[in-house]
mmCIF file of C-alpha atoms in Angstrom:
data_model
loop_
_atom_site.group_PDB
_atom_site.id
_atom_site.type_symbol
_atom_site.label_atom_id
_atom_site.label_comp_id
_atom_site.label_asym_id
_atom_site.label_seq_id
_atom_site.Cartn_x
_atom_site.Cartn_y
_atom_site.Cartn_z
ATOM 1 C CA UNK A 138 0.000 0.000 0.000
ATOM 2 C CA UNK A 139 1.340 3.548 -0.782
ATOM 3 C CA UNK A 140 -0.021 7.159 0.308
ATOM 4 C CA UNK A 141 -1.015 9.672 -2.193
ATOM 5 C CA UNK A 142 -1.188 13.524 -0.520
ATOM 6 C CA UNK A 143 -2.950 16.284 -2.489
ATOM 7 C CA UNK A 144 -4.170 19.214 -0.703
ATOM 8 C CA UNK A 145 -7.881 18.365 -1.564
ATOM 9 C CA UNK A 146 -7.338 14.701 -0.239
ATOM 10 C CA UNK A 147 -5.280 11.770 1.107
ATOM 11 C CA UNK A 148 -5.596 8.248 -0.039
ATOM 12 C CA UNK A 149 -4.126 4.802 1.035
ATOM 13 C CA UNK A 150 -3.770 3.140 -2.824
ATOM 14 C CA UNK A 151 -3.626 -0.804 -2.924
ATOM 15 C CA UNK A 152 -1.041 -1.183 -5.836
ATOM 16 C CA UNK A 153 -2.109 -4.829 -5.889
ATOM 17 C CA UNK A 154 -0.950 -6.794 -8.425
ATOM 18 C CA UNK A 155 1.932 -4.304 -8.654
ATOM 19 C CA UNK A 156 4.457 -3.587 -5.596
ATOM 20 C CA UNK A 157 6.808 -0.685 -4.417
ATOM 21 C CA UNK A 158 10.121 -1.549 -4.645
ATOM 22 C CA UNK A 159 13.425 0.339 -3.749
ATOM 23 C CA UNK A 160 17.008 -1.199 -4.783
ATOM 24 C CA UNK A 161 19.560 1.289 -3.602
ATOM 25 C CA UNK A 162 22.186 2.530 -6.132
ATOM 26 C CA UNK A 163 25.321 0.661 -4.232
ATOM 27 C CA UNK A 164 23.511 -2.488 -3.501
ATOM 28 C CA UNK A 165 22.830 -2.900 -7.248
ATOM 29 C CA UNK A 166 26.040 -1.624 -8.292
ATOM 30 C CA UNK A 167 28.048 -3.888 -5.941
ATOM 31 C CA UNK A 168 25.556 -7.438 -7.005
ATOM 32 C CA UNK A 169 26.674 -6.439 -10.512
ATOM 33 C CA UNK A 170 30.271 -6.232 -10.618
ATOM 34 C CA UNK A 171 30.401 -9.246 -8.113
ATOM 35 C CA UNK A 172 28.926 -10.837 -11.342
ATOM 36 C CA UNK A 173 30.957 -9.756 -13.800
ATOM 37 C CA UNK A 174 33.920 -10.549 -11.610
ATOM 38 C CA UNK A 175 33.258 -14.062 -11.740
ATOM 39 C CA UNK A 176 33.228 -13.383 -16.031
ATOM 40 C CA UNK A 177 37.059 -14.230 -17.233
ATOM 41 C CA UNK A 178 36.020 -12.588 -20.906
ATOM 42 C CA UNK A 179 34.729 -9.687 -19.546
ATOM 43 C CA UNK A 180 37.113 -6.810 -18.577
ATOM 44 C CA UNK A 181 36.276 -3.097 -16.659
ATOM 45 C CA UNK A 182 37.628 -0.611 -18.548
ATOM 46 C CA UNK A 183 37.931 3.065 -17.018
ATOM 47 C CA UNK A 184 38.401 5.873 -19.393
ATOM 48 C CA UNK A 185 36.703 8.585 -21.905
ATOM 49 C CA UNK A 186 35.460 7.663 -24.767
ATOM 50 C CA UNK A 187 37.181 9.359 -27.596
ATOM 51 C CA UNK A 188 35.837 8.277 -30.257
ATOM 52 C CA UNK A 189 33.527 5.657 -31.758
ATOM 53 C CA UNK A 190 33.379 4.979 -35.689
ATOM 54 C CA UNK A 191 31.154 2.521 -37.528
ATOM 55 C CA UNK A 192 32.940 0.930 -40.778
ATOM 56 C CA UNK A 193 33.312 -2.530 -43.033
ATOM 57 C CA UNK A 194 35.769 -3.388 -40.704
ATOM 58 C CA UNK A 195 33.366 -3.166 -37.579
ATOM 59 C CA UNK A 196 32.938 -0.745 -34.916
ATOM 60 C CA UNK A 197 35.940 0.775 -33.662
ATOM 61 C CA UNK A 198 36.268 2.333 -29.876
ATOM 62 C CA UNK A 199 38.856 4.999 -29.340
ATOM 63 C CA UNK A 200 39.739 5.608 -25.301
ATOM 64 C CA UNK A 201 42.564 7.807 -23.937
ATOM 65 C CA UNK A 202 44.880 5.099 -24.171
ATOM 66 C CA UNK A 203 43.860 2.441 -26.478
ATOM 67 C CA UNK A 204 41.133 0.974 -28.557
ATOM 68 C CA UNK A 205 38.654 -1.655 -29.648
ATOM 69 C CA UNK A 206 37.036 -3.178 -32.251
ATOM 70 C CA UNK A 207 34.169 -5.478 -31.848
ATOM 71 C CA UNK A 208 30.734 -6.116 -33.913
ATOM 72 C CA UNK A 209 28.402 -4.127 -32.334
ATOM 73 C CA UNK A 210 28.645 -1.565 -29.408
ATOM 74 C CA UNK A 211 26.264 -0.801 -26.993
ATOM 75 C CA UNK A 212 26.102 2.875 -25.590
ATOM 76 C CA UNK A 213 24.788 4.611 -23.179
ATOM 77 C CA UNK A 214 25.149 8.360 -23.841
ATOM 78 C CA UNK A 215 23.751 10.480 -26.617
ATOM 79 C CA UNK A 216 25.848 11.369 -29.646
ATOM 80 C CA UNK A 217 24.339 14.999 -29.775
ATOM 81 C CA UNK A 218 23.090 16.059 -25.707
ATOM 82 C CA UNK A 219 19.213 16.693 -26.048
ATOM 83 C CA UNK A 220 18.544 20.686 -26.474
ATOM 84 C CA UNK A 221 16.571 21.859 -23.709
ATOM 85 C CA UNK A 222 15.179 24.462 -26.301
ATOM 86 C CA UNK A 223 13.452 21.146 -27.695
ATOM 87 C CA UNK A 224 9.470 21.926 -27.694
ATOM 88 C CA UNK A 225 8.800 19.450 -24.842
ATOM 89 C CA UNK A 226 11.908 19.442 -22.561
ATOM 90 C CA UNK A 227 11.465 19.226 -18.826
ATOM 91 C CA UNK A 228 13.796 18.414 -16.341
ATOM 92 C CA UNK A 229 13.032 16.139 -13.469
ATOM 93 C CA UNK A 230 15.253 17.173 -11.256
ATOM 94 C CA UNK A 231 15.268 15.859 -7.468
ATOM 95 C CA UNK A 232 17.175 15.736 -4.019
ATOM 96 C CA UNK A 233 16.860 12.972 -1.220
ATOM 97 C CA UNK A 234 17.660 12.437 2.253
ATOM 98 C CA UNK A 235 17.940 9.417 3.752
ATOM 99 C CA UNK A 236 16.905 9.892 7.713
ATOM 100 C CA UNK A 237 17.401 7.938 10.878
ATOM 101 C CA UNK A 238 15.327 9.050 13.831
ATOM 102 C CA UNK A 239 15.327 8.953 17.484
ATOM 103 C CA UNK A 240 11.932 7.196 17.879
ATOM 104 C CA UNK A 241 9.276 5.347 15.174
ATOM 105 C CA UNK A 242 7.359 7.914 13.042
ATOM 106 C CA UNK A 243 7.120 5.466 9.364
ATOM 107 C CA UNK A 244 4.990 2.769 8.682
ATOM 108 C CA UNK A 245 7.411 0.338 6.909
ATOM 109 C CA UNK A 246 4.619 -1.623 5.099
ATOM 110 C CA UNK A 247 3.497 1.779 3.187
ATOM 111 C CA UNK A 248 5.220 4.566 1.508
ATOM 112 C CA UNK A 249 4.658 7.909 0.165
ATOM 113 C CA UNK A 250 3.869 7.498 -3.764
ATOM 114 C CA UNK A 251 3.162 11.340 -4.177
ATOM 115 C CA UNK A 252 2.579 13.937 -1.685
ATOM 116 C CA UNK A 253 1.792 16.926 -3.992
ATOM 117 C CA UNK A 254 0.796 19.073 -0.346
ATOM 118 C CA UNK A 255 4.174 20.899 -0.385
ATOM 119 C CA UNK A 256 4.179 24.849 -2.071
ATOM 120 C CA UNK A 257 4.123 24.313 -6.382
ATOM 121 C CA UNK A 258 5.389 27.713 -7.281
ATOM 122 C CA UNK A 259 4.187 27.029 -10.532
ATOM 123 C CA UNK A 260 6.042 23.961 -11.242
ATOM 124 C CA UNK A 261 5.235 20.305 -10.459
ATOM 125 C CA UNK A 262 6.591 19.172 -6.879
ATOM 126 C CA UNK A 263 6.108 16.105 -5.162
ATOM 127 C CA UNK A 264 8.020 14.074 -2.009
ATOM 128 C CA UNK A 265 8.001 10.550 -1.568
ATOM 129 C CA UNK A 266 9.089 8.727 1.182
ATOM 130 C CA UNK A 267 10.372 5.614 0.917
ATOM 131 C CA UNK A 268 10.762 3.414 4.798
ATOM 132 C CA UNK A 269 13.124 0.634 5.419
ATOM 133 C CA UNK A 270 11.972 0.459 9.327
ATOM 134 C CA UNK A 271 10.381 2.487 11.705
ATOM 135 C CA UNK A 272 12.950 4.575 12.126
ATOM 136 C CA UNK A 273 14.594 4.909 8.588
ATOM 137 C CA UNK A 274 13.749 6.306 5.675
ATOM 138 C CA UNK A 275 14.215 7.951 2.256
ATOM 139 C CA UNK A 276 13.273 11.172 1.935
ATOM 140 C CA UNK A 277 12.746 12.894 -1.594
ATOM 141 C CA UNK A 278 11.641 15.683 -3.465
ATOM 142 C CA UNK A 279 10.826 15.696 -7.059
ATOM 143 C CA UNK A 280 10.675 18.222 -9.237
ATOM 144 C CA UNK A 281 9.561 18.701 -12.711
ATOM 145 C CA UNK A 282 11.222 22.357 -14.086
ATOM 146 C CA UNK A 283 14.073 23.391 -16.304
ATOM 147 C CA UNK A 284 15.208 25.295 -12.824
ATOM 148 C CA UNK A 285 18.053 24.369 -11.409
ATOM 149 C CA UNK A 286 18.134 23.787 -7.804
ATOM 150 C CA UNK A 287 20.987 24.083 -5.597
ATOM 151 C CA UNK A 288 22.074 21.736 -2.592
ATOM 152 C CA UNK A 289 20.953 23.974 -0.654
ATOM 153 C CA UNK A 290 17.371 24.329 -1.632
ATOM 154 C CA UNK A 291 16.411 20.824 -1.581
ATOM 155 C CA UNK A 292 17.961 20.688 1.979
ATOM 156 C CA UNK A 293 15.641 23.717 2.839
ATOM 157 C CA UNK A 294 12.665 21.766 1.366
ATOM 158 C CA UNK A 295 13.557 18.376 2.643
ATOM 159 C CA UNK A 296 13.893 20.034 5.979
ATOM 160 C CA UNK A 297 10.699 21.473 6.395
ATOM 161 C CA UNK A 298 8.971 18.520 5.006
ATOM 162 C CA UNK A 299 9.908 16.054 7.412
ATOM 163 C CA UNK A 300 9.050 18.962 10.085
ATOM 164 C CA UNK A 301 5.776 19.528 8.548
ATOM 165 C CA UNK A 302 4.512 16.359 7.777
ATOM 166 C CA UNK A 303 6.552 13.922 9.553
ATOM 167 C CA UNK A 304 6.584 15.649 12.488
ATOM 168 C CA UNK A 305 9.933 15.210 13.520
ATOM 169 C CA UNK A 306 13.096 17.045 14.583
ATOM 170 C CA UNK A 307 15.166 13.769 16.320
ATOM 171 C CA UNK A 308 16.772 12.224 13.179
ATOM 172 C CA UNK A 309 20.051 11.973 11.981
ATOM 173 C CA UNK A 310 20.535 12.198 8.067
ATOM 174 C CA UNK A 311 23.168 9.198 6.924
ATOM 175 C CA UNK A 312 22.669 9.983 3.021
ATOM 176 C CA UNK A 313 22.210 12.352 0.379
ATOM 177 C CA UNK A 314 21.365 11.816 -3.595
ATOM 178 C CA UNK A 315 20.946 14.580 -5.537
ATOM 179 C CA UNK A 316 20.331 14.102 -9.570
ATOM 180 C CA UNK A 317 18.387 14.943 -13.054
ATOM 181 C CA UNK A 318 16.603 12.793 -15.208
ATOM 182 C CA UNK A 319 15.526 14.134 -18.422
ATOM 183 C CA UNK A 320 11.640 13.679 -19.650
ATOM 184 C CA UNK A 321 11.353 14.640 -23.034
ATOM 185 C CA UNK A 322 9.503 13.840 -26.373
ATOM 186 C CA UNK A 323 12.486 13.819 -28.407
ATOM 187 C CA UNK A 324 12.519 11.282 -31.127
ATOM 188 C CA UNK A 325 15.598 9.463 -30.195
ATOM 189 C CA UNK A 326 15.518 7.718 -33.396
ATOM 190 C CA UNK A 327 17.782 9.898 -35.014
ATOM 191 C CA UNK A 328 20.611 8.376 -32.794
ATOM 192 C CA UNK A 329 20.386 5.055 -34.010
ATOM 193 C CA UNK A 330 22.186 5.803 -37.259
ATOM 194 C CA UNK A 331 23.820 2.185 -37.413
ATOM 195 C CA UNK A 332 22.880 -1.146 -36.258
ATOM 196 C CA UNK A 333 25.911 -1.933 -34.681
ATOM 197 C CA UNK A 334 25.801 0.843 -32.618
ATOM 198 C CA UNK A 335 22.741 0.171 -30.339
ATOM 199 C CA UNK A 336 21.579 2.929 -27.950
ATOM 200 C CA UNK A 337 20.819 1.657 -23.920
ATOM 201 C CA UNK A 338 19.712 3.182 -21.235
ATOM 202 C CA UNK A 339 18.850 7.211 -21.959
ATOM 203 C CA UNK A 340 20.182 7.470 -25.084
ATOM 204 C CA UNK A 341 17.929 4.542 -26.046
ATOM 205 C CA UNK A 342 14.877 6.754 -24.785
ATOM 206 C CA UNK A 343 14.148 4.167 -22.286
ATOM 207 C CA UNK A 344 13.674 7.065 -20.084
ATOM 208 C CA UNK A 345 9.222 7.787 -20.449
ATOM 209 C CA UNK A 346 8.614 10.896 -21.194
ATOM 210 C CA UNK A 347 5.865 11.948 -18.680
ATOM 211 C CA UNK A 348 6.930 10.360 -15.425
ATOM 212 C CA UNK A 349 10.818 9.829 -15.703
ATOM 213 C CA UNK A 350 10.322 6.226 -15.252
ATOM 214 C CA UNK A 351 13.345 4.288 -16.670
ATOM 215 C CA UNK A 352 14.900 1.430 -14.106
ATOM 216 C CA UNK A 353 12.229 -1.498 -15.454
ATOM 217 C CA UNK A 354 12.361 -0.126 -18.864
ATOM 218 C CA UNK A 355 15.915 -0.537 -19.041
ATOM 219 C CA UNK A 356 15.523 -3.853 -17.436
ATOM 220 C CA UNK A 357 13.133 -5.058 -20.329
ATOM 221 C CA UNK A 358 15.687 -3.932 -22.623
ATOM 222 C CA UNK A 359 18.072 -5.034 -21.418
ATOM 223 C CA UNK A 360 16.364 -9.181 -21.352
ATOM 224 C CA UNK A 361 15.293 -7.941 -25.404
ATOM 225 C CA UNK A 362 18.771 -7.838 -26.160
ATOM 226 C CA UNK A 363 20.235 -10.695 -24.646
ATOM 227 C CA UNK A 364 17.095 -12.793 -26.538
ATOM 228 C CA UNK A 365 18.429 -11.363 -29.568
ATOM 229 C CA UNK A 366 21.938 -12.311 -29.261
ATOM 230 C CA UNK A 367 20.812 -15.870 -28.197
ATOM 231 C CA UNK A 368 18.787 -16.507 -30.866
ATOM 232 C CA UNK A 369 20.624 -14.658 -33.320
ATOM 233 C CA UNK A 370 18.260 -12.604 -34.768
ATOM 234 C CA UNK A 371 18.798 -8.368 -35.114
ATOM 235 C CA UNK A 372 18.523 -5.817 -32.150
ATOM 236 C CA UNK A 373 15.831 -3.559 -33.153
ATOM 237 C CA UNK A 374 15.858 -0.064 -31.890
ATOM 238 C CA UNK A 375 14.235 0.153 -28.490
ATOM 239 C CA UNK A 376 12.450 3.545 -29.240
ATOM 240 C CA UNK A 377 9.378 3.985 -31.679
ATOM 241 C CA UNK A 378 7.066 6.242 -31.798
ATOM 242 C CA UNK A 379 3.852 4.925 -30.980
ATOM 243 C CA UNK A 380 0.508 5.676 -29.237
ATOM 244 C CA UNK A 381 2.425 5.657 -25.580
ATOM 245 C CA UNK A 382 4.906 8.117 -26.813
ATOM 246 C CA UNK A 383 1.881 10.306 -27.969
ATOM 247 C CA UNK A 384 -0.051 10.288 -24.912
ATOM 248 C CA UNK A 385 3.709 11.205 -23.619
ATOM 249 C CA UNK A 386 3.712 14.622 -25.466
ATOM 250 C CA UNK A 387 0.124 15.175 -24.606
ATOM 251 C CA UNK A 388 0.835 15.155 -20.739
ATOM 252 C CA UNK A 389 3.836 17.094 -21.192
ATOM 253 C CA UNK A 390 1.900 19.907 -23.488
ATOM 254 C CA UNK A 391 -0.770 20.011 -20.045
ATOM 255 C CA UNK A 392 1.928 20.091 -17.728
ATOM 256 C CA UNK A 393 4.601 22.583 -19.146
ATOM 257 C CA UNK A 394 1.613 24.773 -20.417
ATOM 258 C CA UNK A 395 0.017 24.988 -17.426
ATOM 259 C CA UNK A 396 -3.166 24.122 -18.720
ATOM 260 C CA UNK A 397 -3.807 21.777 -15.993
ATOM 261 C CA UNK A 398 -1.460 21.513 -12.401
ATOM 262 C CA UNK A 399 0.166 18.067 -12.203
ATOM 263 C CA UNK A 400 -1.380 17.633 -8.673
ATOM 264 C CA UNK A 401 -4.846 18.317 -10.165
ATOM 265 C CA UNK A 402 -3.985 15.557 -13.041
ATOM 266 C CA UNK A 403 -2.366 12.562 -10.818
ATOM 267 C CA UNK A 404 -5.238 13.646 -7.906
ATOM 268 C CA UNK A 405 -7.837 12.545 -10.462
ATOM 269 C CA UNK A 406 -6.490 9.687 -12.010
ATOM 270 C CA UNK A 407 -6.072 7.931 -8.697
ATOM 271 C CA UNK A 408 -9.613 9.127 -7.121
ATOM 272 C CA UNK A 409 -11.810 8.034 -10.231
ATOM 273 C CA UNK A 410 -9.684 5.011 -11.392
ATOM 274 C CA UNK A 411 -8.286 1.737 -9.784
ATOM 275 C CA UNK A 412 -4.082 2.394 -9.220
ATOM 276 C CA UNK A 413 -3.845 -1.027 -10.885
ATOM 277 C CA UNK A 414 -4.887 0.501 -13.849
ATOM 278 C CA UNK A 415 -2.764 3.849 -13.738
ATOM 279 C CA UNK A 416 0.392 2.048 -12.677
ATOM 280 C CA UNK A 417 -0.536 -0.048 -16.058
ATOM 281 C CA UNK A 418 -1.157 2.577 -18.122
ATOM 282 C CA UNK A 419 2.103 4.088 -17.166
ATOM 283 C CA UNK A 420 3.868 0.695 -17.571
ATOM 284 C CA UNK A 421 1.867 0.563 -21.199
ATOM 285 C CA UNK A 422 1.235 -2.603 -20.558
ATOM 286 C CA UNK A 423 -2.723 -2.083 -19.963
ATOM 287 C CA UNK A 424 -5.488 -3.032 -22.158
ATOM 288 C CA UNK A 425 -7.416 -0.798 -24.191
ATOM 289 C CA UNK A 426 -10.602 -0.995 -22.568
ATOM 290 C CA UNK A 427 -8.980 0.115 -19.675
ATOM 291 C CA UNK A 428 -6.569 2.679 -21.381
ATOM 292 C CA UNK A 429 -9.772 4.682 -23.071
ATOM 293 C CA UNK A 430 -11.023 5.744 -19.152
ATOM 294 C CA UNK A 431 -7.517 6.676 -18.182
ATOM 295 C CA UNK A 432 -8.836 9.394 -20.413
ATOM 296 C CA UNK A 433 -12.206 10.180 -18.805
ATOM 297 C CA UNK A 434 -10.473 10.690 -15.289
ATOM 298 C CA UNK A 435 -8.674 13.803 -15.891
ATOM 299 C CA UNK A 436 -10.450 17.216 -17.186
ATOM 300 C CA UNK A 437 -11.414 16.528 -20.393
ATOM 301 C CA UNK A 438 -11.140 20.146 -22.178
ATOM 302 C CA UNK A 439 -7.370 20.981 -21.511
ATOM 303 C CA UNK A 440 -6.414 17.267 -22.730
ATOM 304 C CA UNK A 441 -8.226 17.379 -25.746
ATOM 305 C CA UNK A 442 -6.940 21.016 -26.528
ATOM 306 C CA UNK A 443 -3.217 19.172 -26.044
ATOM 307 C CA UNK A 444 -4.262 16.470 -28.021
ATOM 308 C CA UNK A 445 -5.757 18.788 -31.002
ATOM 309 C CA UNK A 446 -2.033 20.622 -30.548
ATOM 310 C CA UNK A 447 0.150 17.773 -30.795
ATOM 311 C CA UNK A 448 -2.140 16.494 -33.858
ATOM 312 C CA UNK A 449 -1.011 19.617 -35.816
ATOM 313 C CA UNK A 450 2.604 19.174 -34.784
#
């Protein structure tokens, strides 16, 4: 079960057949190289990328001190970073805590999906909280802007949150994460100019446009790949436009044009329709019976003005 906080209402939302699940940066890290470790033809290379050229000869990998040449090459960065002049470019941009305190104040079987309570200053702002025990927890703010944020100002934020709303002051903080993910409708097609280069990860545009959801996504591409080399057959490219990627630019042209606040958009979708089904829908992996009243939940006028806009584009 997870919380969802909007300043008209609070709801406990069974995620049932879906589940919350937090793997911490270092724990997945360190269960990864112990497996490639125990791989004698794999070898852990540290340096910039130079260079990397596609020719009859095969792809070729220039580092600061050496380089390769193999059959295909999998990458993980853009060729060409992603303008943030591009139409629908917004940055979600985010700072955490992770909080020990004195006595129990979490509820380790539930966490905070969205708490939209906190001042939006015309953006979209949400915390979650994520608890490990009574005691422990993660603490975030997300933010969906092209303003950057010092340090400083999520600490401010974080702060008064767990003040406000966990109603605590005895806590020691043990961590910090600070980062950006990028949501955007940019067609990253036109970085898959080869097929021996194959984009993962961002540059594949396994990042979704309108949440910033990418960790399973790159985990499905990641198995789609591996499938492909078993069997032999070709890697196609992970992004294509479809109907998801639509409904992507439509959320973003609400959201970055104000037409309708994110808290007012996520509020409805969870009070008028089952979270199985919006988890789904933002999975695309739901039917379409159920994906045509996703779109009766939200206000009907500003999404169909989107829609009408990102027809003509």
């Amino acid at each position: 079960e997870v919380y969802f906080h909007s300043p008209q209402q609070s709801q406990i939302l069974d995620l049932n057949p879906y589940s919350y699940k937090m793997i911490e940066g270092l724990d997945f890290y360190n269960y990864t190289k112990a497996a490639i470790a125990q791989s004698p033809n794999i070898t852990w290379c540290h340096e910039a990328v130079k260079e990397i050229i596609d020719d009859d000869k095969g792809v070729t990998v220039t580092t600061e001190n050496q380089a390769f040449t193999t059959d295909k090459c999998f990458k993980n960065f853009l060729t060409t970073s992603i303008p943030k002049s591009h139409k629908w470019y917004v940055d979600q941009h985010f700072g955490g805590w992770v909080i020990e305190s004195e006595t129990p104040c979490f509820e380790p079987d539930k966490a905070t999906f969205m708490d939209f309570r906190i001042e939006q200053n015309g953006e979209a702002r949400f915390f979650y909280v994520l608890p490990t025990s009574t005691t422990k927890a993660l603490v975030e703010i997300a933010i969906f802007s092209n303003n950057e944020w010092t340090k400083a100002d999520y600490d401010r934020e974080i702060s008064d949150y767990i003040k406000q709303y966990i109603k605590t002051t005895d806590y020691t903080v043990i961590d910090t994460e600070y980062g950006v993910i990028p949501m955007t409708s940019y067609d990253f097609t036109s970085d898959y100019k080869t097929s021996n280069i194959i984009p993962i990860g961002t540059a594949a545009g396994a990042v979704k446009a309108s949440s910033g959801y990418a960790f399973y996504r790159i985990q499905e591409h990641s198995d789609y790949i591996i499938n492909c080399e078993k069997e032999g057959i070709a890697i196609k490219p992970y992004f294509k436009p479809n109907r998801f990627s639509f409904y992507d630019r439509i959320m973003l042209n609400v959201i970055m044009t104000n037409k309708v606040a994110a808290t007012t958009i996520f509020a409805m979708l969870f009070d008028k329709l089952k979270p199985k089904d919006v988890l789904a829908f933002l999975n695309e992996e739901i039917p379409f019976p159920n994906e045509v009243k996703i779109f009766t939940a939200p206000p009907w006028l500003p999404f169909t003005k989107a829609m009408l806009e990102e027809l003509g584009n």
